[in-house]
GROMACS .gro file of C-alpha atoms in nm:
model
  287
    1MET     CA    1   4.030  15.328   4.559
    2SER     CA    2   3.745  15.488   4.367
    3THR     CA    3   3.827  15.801   4.169
    4PRO     CA    4   3.621  16.119   4.123
    5ALA     CA    5   3.528  15.988   3.777
    6ASP     CA    6   3.401  15.665   3.930
    7ARG     CA    7   3.186  15.856   4.179
    8ALA     CA    8   3.051  16.077   3.902
    9GLN     CA    9   2.947  15.764   3.712
   10TYR     CA   10   2.797  15.574   4.004
   11GLY     CA   11   2.671  15.865   4.215
   12GLN     CA   12   2.809  16.076   4.495
   13ASN     CA   13   2.765  15.814   4.766
   14LEU     CA   14   3.064  15.608   4.874
   15LEU     CA   15   2.838  15.332   5.005
   16GLU     CA   16   2.485  15.284   4.878
   17ILE     CA   17   2.252  15.012   5.004
   18ARG     CA   18   1.920  14.962   4.828
   19GLY     CA   19   1.648  14.713   4.919
   20LEU     CA   20   1.882  14.497   5.128
   21ARG     CA   21   1.729  14.180   5.267
   22VAL     CA   22   1.924  13.934   5.480
   23ALA     CA   23   1.796  13.587   5.571
   24TYR     CA   24   1.943  13.286   5.747
   25GLY     CA   25   1.840  12.924   5.692
   26ASN     CA   26   1.928  12.605   5.508
   27SER     CA   27   1.660  12.651   5.244
   28ARG     CA   28   1.415  12.912   5.124
   29ARG     CA   29   1.136  12.731   5.307
   30ASP     CA   30   1.293  12.758   5.652
   31ALA     CA   31   1.490  13.080   5.598
   32VAL     CA   32   1.429  13.355   5.852
   33GLU     CA   33   1.459  13.710   5.721
   34VAL     CA   34   1.617  13.947   5.973
   35VAL     CA   35   1.673  14.257   5.758
   36HIS     CA   36   1.373  14.364   5.552
   37GLY     CA   37   1.455  14.574   5.246
   38ILE     CA   38   1.649  14.865   5.398
   39ASP     CA   39   1.799  15.163   5.216
   40LEU     CA   40   2.110  15.337   5.349
   41SER     CA   41   2.386  15.554   5.206
   42ILE     CA   42   2.711  15.718   5.317
   43ARG     CA   43   2.893  15.996   5.138
   44PRO     CA   44   3.274  16.014   5.122
   45GLY     CA   45   3.406  16.150   5.452
   46GLU     CA   46   3.063  16.145   5.619
   47ARG     CA   47   2.992  16.012   5.968
   48LEU     CA   48   2.669  15.814   5.990
   49ALA     CA   49   2.526  15.657   6.305
   50VAL     CA   50   2.306  15.348   6.279
   51VAL     CA   51   2.115  15.314   6.607
   52GLY     CA   52   1.863  15.076   6.757
   53GLU     CA   53   1.815  14.821   7.031
   54SER     CA   54   1.981  14.479   7.030
   55GLY     CA   55   1.833  14.264   6.753
   56SER     CA   56   1.736  14.558   6.533
   57GLY     CA   57   1.962  14.445   6.247
   58LYS     CA   58   2.245  14.696   6.282
   59SER     CA   59   2.535  14.452   6.303
   60VAL     CA   60   2.378  14.214   6.051
   61THR     CA   61   2.371  14.501   5.802
   62ALA     CA   62   2.737  14.579   5.868
   63ARG     CA   63   2.837  14.215   5.826
   64ALA     CA   64   2.641  14.201   5.501
   65VAL     CA   65   2.841  14.497   5.367
   66LEU     CA   66   3.163  14.308   5.437
   67GLY     CA   67   3.031  13.971   5.325
   68LEU     CA   68   3.129  13.809   5.655
   69ASP     CA   69   2.834  13.572   5.695
   70THR     CA   70   2.875  13.308   5.425
   71ASP     CA   71   2.557  13.132   5.539
   72ALA     CA   72   2.345  13.445   5.494
   73SER     CA   73   2.119  13.488   5.192
   74LEU     CA   74   2.131  13.844   5.054
   75SER     CA   75   1.913  14.024   4.805
   76GLY     CA   76   1.913  14.387   4.700
   77SER     CA   77   2.216  14.601   4.624
   78ILE     CA   78   2.527  14.700   4.822
   79ARG     CA   79   2.745  14.927   4.612
   80LEU     CA   80   3.084  15.062   4.717
   81GLY     CA   81   3.188  15.318   4.460
   82GLU     CA   82   3.199  15.130   4.132
   83HIS     CA   83   3.167  14.782   4.286
   84GLU     CA   84   2.848  14.584   4.349
   85LEU     CA   85   2.955  14.393   4.661
   86THR     CA   86   2.678  14.132   4.655
   87THR     CA   87   2.817  13.983   4.333
   88LEU     CA   88   3.189  13.991   4.414
   89SER     CA   89   3.377  13.666   4.466
   90ARG     CA   90   3.522  13.582   4.807
   91ARG     CA   91   3.868  13.663   4.676
   92ARG     CA   92   3.760  14.007   4.555
   93MET     CA   93   3.584  14.073   4.886
   94ARG     CA   94   3.909  13.995   5.070
   95ASP     CA   95   4.069  14.269   4.861
   96ILE     CA   96   3.795  14.511   4.969
   97ARG     CA   97   3.818  14.433   5.342
   98GLY     CA   98   4.088  14.632   5.514
   99ALA     CA   99   4.196  14.817   5.202
  100ARG     CA  100   3.869  14.998   5.133
  101ILE     CA  101   3.651  14.906   5.432
  102GLY     CA  102   3.785  14.869   5.786
  103LEU     CA  103   3.592  14.711   6.073
  104ILE     CA  104   3.612  14.763   6.448
  105PHE     CA  105   3.444  14.482   6.640
  106GLN     CA  106   3.256  14.553   6.963
  107ASP     CA  107   3.458  14.302   7.169
  108PRO     CA  108   3.829  14.376   7.124
  109LEU     CA  109   3.942  14.073   7.326
  110ALA     CA  110   3.740  13.836   7.108
  111ALA     CA  111   3.855  14.016   6.792
  112LEU     CA  112   4.224  13.964   6.867
  113ASN     CA  113   4.412  13.636   6.842
  114PRO     CA  114   4.527  13.566   7.200
  115VAL     CA  115   4.839  13.373   7.096
  116MET     CA  116   4.968  13.627   6.844
  117ARG     CA  117   5.156  13.942   6.934
  118VAL     CA  118   4.950  14.255   6.874
  119GLY     CA  119   5.212  14.403   6.645
  120TRP     CA  120   5.192  14.111   6.404
  121GLN     CA  121   4.813  14.145   6.396
  122ILE     CA  122   4.840  14.519   6.325
  123MET     CA  123   5.086  14.456   6.042
  124GLN     CA  124   4.876  14.193   5.864
  125PRO     CA  125   4.657  14.426   5.652
  126LEU     CA  126   4.975  14.578   5.507
  127ILE     CA  127   5.175  14.259   5.465
  128ILE     CA  128   4.903  14.075   5.275
  129ARG     CA  129   4.896  14.368   5.033
  130GLY     CA  130   5.269  14.354   4.965
  131THR     CA  131   5.422  14.596   5.215
  132GLY     CA  132   5.761  14.482   5.348
  133LYS     CA  133   5.777  14.366   5.709
  134ARG     CA  134   6.016  14.640   5.817
  135GLU     CA  135   5.799  14.917   5.673
  136ALA     CA  136   5.480  14.755   5.804
  137ARG     CA  137   5.629  14.728   6.153
  138GLN     CA  138   5.735  15.093   6.159
  139ARG     CA  139   5.398  15.211   6.030
  140GLY     CA  140   5.228  14.998   6.292
  141ILE     CA  141   5.439  15.135   6.576
  142ASP     CA  142   5.383  15.492   6.457
  143LEU     CA  143   5.007  15.437   6.438
  144LEU     CA  144   4.988  15.268   6.778
  145GLY     CA  145   5.171  15.562   6.932
  146ARG     CA  146   4.942  15.801   6.748
  147LEU     CA  147   4.648  15.621   6.909
  148GLY     CA  148   4.780  15.690   7.256
  149VAL     CA  149   4.966  15.370   7.348
  150ARG     CA  150   5.275  15.467   7.546
  151ASP     CA  151   5.607  15.302   7.458
  152ALA     CA  152   5.446  15.176   7.139
  153GLY     CA  153   5.771  15.021   7.016
  154ALA     CA  154   5.800  14.802   7.325
  155ARG     CA  155   5.427  14.725   7.354
  156PHE     CA  156   5.416  14.623   6.988
  157ASP     CA  157   5.544  14.276   7.078
  158ASP     CA  158   5.308  14.220   7.372
  159TYR     CA  159   5.008  13.988   7.368
  160PRO     CA  160   4.643  14.103   7.389
  161HIS     CA  161   4.600  13.992   7.751
  162GLN     CA  162   4.876  14.234   7.852
  163PHE     CA  163   4.661  14.532   7.749
  164SER     CA  164   4.367  14.690   7.930
  165GLY     CA  165   4.025  14.700   7.763
  166GLY     CA  166   4.076  15.056   7.640
  167MET     CA  167   4.423  14.978   7.507
  168ARG     CA  168   4.296  14.665   7.330
  169GLN     CA  169   4.035  14.879   7.159
  170ARG     CA  170   4.315  15.103   7.033
  171VAL     CA  171   4.489  14.796   6.891
  172VAL     CA  172   4.169  14.695   6.711
  173ILE     CA  173   4.135  15.049   6.572
  174ALA     CA  174   4.495  15.032   6.447
  175ILE     CA  175   4.422  14.705   6.264
  176ALA     CA  176   4.111  14.858   6.107
  177VAL     CA  177   4.268  15.180   5.979
  178ILE     CA  178   4.634  15.099   5.907
  179ALA     CA  179   4.560  15.029   5.539
  180GLN     CA  180   4.382  15.368   5.517
  181PRO     CA  181   4.033  15.250   5.415
  182GLU     CA  182   3.778  15.487   5.268
  183LEU     CA  183   3.506  15.359   5.502
  184LEU     CA  184   3.535  15.251   5.866
  185ILE     CA  185   3.254  15.047   6.021
  186ALA     CA  186   3.268  15.079   6.400
  187ASP     CA  187   3.037  14.818   6.555
  188GLU     CA  188   2.962  14.924   6.915
  189PRO     CA  189   3.325  15.038   6.964
  190THR     CA  190   3.262  15.172   7.316
  191THR     CA  191   3.075  14.874   7.462
  192ALA     CA  192   3.206  14.766   7.807
  193LEU     CA  193   3.434  15.071   7.831
  194ASP     CA  194   3.399  15.326   8.108
  195VAL     CA  195   3.274  15.674   8.021
  196ARG     CA  196   3.620  15.832   8.018
  197VAL     CA  197   3.763  15.570   7.781
  198GLN     CA  198   3.449  15.590   7.565
  199ALA     CA  199   3.515  15.960   7.513
  200GLN     CA  200   3.879  15.895   7.427
  201VAL     CA  201   3.791  15.628   7.170
  202LEU     CA  202   3.529  15.848   7.002
  203GLN     CA  203   3.773  16.139   6.994
  204LEU     CA  204   4.033  15.918   6.825
  205LEU     CA  205   3.781  15.806   6.563
  206ASP     CA  206   3.680  16.167   6.504
  207GLU     CA  207   4.043  16.276   6.457
  208LEU     CA  208   4.124  15.986   6.225
  209ALA     CA  209   3.815  16.052   6.014
  210ARG     CA  210   3.901  16.420   5.976
  211GLU     CA  211   4.270  16.363   5.901
  212ARG     CA  212   4.213  16.089   5.642
  213GLY     CA  213   3.883  16.203   5.490
  214MET     CA  214   3.746  15.866   5.598
  215ALA     CA  215   3.375  15.792   5.616
  216VAL     CA  216   3.255  15.626   5.938
  217MET     CA  217   2.950  15.411   6.002
  218LEU     CA  218   2.904  15.408   6.379
  219ILE     CA  219   2.677  15.126   6.497
  220THR     CA  220   2.543  15.177   6.847
  221HIS     CA  221   2.242  15.138   7.074
  222ASP     CA  222   2.352  15.445   7.273
  223LEU     CA  223   2.197  15.764   7.141
  224GLY     CA  224   2.389  15.954   7.407
  225ILE     CA  225   2.717  15.920   7.214
  226VAL     CA  226   2.575  15.995   6.869
  227ALA     CA  227   2.504  16.368   6.894
  228GLY     CA  228   2.867  16.471   6.934
  229PHE     CA  229   3.002  16.241   6.665
  230ALA     CA  230   2.768  16.179   6.373
  231GLU     CA  231   2.623  16.406   6.105
  232ARG     CA  232   2.331  16.181   6.010
  233VAL     CA  233   2.150  15.905   6.193
  234VAL     CA  234   1.954  15.600   6.077
  235VAL     CA  235   1.721  15.444   6.336
  236MET     CA  236   1.652  15.071   6.294
  237ARG     CA  237   1.404  14.839   6.460
  238ASN     CA  238   1.327  14.477   6.382
  239GLY     CA  239   1.533  14.485   6.065
  240ARG     CA  240   1.370  14.798   5.922
  241VAL     CA  241   1.463  15.165   5.902
  242VAL     CA  242   1.202  15.355   6.103
  243GLU     CA  243   1.355  15.702   6.070
  244HIS     CA  244   1.656  15.876   5.921
  245GLY     CA  245   1.785  16.230   5.885
  246ASP     CA  246   2.045  16.474   6.008
  247VAL     CA  247   2.128  16.449   6.377
  248ASP     CA  248   2.002  16.795   6.476
  249SER     CA  249   1.662  16.737   6.317
  250ILE     CA  250   1.617  16.389   6.463
  251TYR     CA  251   1.711  16.499   6.813
  252ALA     CA  252   1.502  16.816   6.800
  253ALA     CA  253   1.186  16.668   6.649
  254PRO     CA  254   1.186  16.288   6.609
  255LYS     CA  255   0.893  16.169   6.397
  256ALA     CA  256   0.881  15.802   6.490
  257GLU     CA  257   0.742  15.699   6.828
  258TYR     CA  258   1.026  15.449   6.862
  259THR     CA  259   1.288  15.723   6.816
  260ARG     CA  260   1.113  15.938   7.075
  261GLY     CA  261   1.124  15.645   7.314
  262LEU     CA  262   1.496  15.592   7.259
  263LEU     CA  263   1.572  15.958   7.313
  264GLY     CA  264   1.350  15.971   7.619
  265ALA     CA  265   1.542  15.683   7.774
  266VAL     CA  266   1.875  15.869   7.760
  267PRO     CA  267   1.968  15.997   8.108
  268ARG     CA  268   2.024  16.373   8.127
  269LEU     CA  269   2.228  16.561   8.385
  270ASP     CA  270   1.980  16.848   8.388
  271SER     CA  271   1.670  16.633   8.440
  272ASP     CA  272   1.482  16.565   8.762
  273PRO     CA  273   1.660  16.271   8.932
  274ASP     CA  274   1.322  16.141   9.049
  275ARG     CA  275   1.178  16.132   8.697
  276GLU     CA  276   1.124  15.785   8.557
  277LEU     CA  277   1.306  15.712   8.233
  278ALA     CA  278   1.096  15.650   7.925
  279THR     CA  279   1.045  15.294   7.809
  280VAL     CA  280   1.004  15.156   7.460
  281ALA     CA  281   0.709  14.921   7.415
  282PRO     CA  282   0.780  14.589   7.241
  283ASP     CA  283   0.673  14.570   6.878
  284TRP     CA  284   0.564  14.210   6.850
  285ASP     CA  285   0.403  14.248   6.508
  286ALA     CA  286   0.698  14.411   6.329
  287SER     CA  287   0.875  14.094   6.218
   0.00000   0.00000   0.00000
């Protein structure tokens, strides 16, 4: 974990991305660049939302931070505290994942191993870092109960298919935060959940962030859930940042036409039910 002295040396940002480019392809000649030189930063304990339509580069950026796509070609800088992540070995990156950066995937069923009990999967981030099985199990049960799973001790030995979608998302959250990371990346954590469960999941993330002083990068296409959760917002389109700033300023007076279109497409309870929702025109020349 980075110390105050480390942050004084490398700046006040916990995560700092500068000029990040991500491309996929077997060679430079046929490589396709999907993220085009973006800048992004997160301070310790801050909650940042990265928003944009599907294909805007949000999840690709998150995966680049964690070094998950071994076939991706990266350039630019991704710095976590004192570490330059783009130059770390795979072994060192495995030490970063879970311990310093946690990740919540958007599809909890796909993220969980269907033939392994959920408790064993929750314990793994602790066990691989030397925690004894008995302690890891108890910490896992306590956390699962804290996240709202009833009879957590009994459910700990169930399989993923025995949980509802909302409960599976709680299991995925437990896996992501049990090692107490400094940064949590939540990639569309409320996708496919009903509105009530969405609110519960976001409330849990908010409480965990406050209690642990944990920074959160919330990746979403839904601007409707951002206002009550994030402090700052970065708007992406076609692999570029088109606007960024604090949430209140962006929502009150968005500068980019694309941001205005996204906000205009959010349904409002106080609006005329006969009013047509805004649409966002395709940007064919942005790639």
